[in-house]
PDB file of C-alpha atoms in Angstrom:
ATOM      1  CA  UNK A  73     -22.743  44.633  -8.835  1.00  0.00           C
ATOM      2  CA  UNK A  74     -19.046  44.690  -7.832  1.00  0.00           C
ATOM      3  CA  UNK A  75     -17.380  48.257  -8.438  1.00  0.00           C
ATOM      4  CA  UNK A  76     -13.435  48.331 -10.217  1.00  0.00           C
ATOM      5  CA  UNK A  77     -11.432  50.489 -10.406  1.00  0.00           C
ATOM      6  CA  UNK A  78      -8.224  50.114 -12.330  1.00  0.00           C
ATOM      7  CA  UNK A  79      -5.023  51.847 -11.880  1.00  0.00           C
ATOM      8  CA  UNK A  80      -0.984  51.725 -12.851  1.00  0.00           C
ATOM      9  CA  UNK A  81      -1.478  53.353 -16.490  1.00  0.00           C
ATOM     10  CA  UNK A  82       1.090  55.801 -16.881  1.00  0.00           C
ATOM     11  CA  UNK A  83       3.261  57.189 -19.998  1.00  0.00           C
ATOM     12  CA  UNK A  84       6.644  55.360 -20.802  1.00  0.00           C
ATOM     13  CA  UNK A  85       8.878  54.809 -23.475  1.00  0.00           C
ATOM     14  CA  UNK A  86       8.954  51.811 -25.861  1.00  0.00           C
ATOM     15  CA  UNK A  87      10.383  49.010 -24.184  1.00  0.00           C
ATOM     16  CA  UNK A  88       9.382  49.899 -20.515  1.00  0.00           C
ATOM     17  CA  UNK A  89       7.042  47.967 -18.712  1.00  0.00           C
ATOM     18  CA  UNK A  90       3.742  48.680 -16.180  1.00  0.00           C
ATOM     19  CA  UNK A  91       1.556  46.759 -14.074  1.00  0.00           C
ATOM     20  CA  UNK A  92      -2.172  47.889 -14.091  1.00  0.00           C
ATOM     21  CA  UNK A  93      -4.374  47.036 -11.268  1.00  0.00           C
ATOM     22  CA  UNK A  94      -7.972  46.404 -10.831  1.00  0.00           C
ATOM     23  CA  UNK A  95      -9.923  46.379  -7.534  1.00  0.00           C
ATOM     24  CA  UNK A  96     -13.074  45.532  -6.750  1.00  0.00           C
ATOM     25  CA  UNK A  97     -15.111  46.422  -3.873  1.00  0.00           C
ATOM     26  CA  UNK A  98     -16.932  42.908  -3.608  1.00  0.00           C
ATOM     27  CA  UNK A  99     -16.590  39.444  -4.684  1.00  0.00           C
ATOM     28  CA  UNK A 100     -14.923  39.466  -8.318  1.00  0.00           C
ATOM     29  CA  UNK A 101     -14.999  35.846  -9.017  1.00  0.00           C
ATOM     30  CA  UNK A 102     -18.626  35.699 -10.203  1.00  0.00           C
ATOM     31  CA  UNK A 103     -18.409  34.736 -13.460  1.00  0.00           C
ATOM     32  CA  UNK A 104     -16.241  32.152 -15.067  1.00  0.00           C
ATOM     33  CA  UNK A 105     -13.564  34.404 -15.746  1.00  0.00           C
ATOM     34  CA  UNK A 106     -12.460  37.882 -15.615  1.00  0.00           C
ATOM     35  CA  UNK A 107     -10.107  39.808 -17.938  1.00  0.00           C
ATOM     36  CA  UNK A 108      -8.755  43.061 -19.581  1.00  0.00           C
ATOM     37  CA  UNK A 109      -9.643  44.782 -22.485  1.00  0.00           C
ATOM     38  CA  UNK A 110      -8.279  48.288 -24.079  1.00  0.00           C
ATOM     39  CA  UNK A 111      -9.397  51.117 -26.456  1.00  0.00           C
ATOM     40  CA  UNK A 112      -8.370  53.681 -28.590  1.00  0.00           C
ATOM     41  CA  UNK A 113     -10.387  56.459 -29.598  1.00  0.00           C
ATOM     42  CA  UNK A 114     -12.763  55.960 -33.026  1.00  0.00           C
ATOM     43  CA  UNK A 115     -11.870  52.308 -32.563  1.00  0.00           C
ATOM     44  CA  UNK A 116     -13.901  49.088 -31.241  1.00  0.00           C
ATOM     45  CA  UNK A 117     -12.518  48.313 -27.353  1.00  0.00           C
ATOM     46  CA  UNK A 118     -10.203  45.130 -28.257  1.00  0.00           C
ATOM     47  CA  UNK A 119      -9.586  41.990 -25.795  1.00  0.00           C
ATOM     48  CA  UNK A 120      -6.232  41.796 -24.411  1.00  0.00           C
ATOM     49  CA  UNK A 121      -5.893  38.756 -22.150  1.00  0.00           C
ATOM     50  CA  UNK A 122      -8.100  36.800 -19.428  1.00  0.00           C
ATOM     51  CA  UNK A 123      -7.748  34.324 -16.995  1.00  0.00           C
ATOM     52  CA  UNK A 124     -10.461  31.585 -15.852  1.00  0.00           C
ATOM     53  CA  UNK A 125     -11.731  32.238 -12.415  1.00  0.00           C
ATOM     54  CA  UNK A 126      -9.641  29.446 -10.937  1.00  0.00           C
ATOM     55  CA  UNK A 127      -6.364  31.375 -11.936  1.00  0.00           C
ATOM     56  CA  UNK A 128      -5.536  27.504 -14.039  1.00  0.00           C
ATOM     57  CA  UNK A 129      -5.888  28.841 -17.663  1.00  0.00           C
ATOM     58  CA  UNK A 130      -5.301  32.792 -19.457  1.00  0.00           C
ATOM     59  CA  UNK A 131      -6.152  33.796 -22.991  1.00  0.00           C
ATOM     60  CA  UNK A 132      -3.536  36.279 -24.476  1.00  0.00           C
ATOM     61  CA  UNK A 133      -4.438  38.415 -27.918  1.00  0.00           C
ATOM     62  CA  UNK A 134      -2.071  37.724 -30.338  1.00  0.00           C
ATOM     63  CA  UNK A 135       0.065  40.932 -30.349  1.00  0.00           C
ATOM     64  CA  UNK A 136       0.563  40.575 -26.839  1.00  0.00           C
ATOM     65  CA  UNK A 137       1.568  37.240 -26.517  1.00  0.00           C
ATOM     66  CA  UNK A 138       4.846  37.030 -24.698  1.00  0.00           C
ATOM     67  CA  UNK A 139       4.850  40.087 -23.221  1.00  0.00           C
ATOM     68  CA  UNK A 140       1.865  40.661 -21.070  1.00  0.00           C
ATOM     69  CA  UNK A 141       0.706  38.710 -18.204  1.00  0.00           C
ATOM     70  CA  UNK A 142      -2.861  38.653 -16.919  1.00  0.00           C
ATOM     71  CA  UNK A 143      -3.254  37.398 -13.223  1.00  0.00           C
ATOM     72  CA  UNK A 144      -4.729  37.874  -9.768  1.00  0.00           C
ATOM     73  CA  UNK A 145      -4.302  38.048  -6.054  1.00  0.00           C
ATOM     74  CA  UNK A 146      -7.292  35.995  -4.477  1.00  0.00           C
ATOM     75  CA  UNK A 147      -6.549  37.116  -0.984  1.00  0.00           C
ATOM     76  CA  UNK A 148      -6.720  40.907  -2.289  1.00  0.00           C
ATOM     77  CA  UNK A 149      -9.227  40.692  -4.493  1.00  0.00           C
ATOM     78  CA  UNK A 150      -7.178  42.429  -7.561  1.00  0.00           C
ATOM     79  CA  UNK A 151      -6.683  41.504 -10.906  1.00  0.00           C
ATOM     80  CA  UNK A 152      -3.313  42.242 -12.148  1.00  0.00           C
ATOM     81  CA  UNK A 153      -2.529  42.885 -16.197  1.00  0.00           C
ATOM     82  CA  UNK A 154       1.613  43.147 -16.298  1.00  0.00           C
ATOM     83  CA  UNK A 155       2.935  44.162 -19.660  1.00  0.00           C
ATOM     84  CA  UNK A 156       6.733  44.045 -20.381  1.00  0.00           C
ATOM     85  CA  UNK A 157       8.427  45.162 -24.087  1.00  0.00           C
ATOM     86  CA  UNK A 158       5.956  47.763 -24.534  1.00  0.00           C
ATOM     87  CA  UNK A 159       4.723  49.572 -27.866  1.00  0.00           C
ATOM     88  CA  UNK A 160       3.944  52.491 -28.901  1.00  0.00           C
ATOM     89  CA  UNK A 161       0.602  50.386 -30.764  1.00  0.00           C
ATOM     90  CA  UNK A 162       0.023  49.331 -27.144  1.00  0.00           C
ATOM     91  CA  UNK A 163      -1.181  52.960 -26.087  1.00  0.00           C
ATOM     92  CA  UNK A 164      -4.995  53.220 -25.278  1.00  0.00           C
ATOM     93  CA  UNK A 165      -6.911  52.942 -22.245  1.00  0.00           C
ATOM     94  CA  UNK A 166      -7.339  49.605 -20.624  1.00  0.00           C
ATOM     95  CA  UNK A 167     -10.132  48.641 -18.904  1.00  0.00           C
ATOM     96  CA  UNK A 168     -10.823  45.257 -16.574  1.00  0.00           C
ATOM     97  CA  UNK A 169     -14.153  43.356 -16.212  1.00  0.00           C
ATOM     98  CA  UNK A 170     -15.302  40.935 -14.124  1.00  0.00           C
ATOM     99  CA  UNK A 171     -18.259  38.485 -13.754  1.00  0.00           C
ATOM    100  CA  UNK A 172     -17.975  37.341 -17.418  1.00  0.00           C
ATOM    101  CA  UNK A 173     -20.007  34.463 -18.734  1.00  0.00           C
ATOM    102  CA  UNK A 174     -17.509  32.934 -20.788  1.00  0.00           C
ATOM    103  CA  UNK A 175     -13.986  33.815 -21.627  1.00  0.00           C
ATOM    104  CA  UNK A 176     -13.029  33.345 -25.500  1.00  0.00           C
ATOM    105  CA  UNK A 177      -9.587  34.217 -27.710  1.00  0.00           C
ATOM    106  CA  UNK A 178      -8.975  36.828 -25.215  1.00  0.00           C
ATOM    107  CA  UNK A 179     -12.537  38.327 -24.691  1.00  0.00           C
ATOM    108  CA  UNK A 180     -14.338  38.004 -21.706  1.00  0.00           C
ATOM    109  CA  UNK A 181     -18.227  37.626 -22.735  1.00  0.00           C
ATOM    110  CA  UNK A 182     -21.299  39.144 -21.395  1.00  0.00           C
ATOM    111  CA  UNK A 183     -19.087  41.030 -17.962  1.00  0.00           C
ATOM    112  CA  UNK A 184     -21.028  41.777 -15.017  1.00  0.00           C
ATOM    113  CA  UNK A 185     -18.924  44.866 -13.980  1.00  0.00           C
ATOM    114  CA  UNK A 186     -16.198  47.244 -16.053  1.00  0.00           C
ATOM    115  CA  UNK A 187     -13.696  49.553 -14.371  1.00  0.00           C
ATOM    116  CA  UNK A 188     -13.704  53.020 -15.425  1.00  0.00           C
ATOM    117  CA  UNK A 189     -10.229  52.880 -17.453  1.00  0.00           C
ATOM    118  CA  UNK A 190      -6.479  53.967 -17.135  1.00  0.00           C
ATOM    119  CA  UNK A 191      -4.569  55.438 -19.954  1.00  0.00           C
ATOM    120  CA  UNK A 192      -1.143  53.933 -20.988  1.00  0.00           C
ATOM    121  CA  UNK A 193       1.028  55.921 -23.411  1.00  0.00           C
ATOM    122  CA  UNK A 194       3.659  54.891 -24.883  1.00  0.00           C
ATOM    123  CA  UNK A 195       6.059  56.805 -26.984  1.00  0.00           C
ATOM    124  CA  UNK A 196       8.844  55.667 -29.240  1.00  0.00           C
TER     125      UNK A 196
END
């Protein structure tokens, strides 16, 4: 099982941007697709974007269409989630996966491997 480990959350204001990272310590590209997903607290984890293992198609939930952009660095073996305009609804943790069995509307389905989480905040 591949290990990830995310980083790049941070706190910022509305209308800042970060780029989160995820890392993996083996081969990533498993699955058919890999992708990012985020939580609140008391609330189901929600799909945020994903991208097919050959890099040719992402998936983008529909509040963050436009201003987040899932993609990856083969040669580093890092999965990149970049997210421009942000919101203050757009605070939670985000998580990656990897390994997934299909990717649908966002979600990546059935992941081999999650990343432990890093908490954006953003504040209006």
């Amino acid at each position: 099982q591949v290990e990830l480990v995310e980083s790049g959350g941070d706190s910022v204001q509305a209308g800042g941007s970060l780029t989160l990272s995820c890392g993996g310590s083996g081969y990533m590209y498993t699955g058919a697709c890999m992708g990012w997903f985020r939580q609140v607290p008391g609330e189901e984890r929600e799909g945020v974007a994903t991208i097919t293992k050959n890099g040719v198609r992402s998936y983008y939930e529909e509040t963050v269409k436009g201003r987040f952009t899932v993609a990856k660095d083969d040669v580093k073996n890092t999965l990149f989630l970049i997210m421009n305009r942000l919101e203050p609804e757009d605070s939670a943790v985000y998580y990656c996966a990897a390994g997934c069995l299909y990717c649908s509307a966002g979600y990546c389905i059935g992941p081999k491997s999650w990343g432990q989480g890093t908490q954006v905040t953003v504040s209006s």
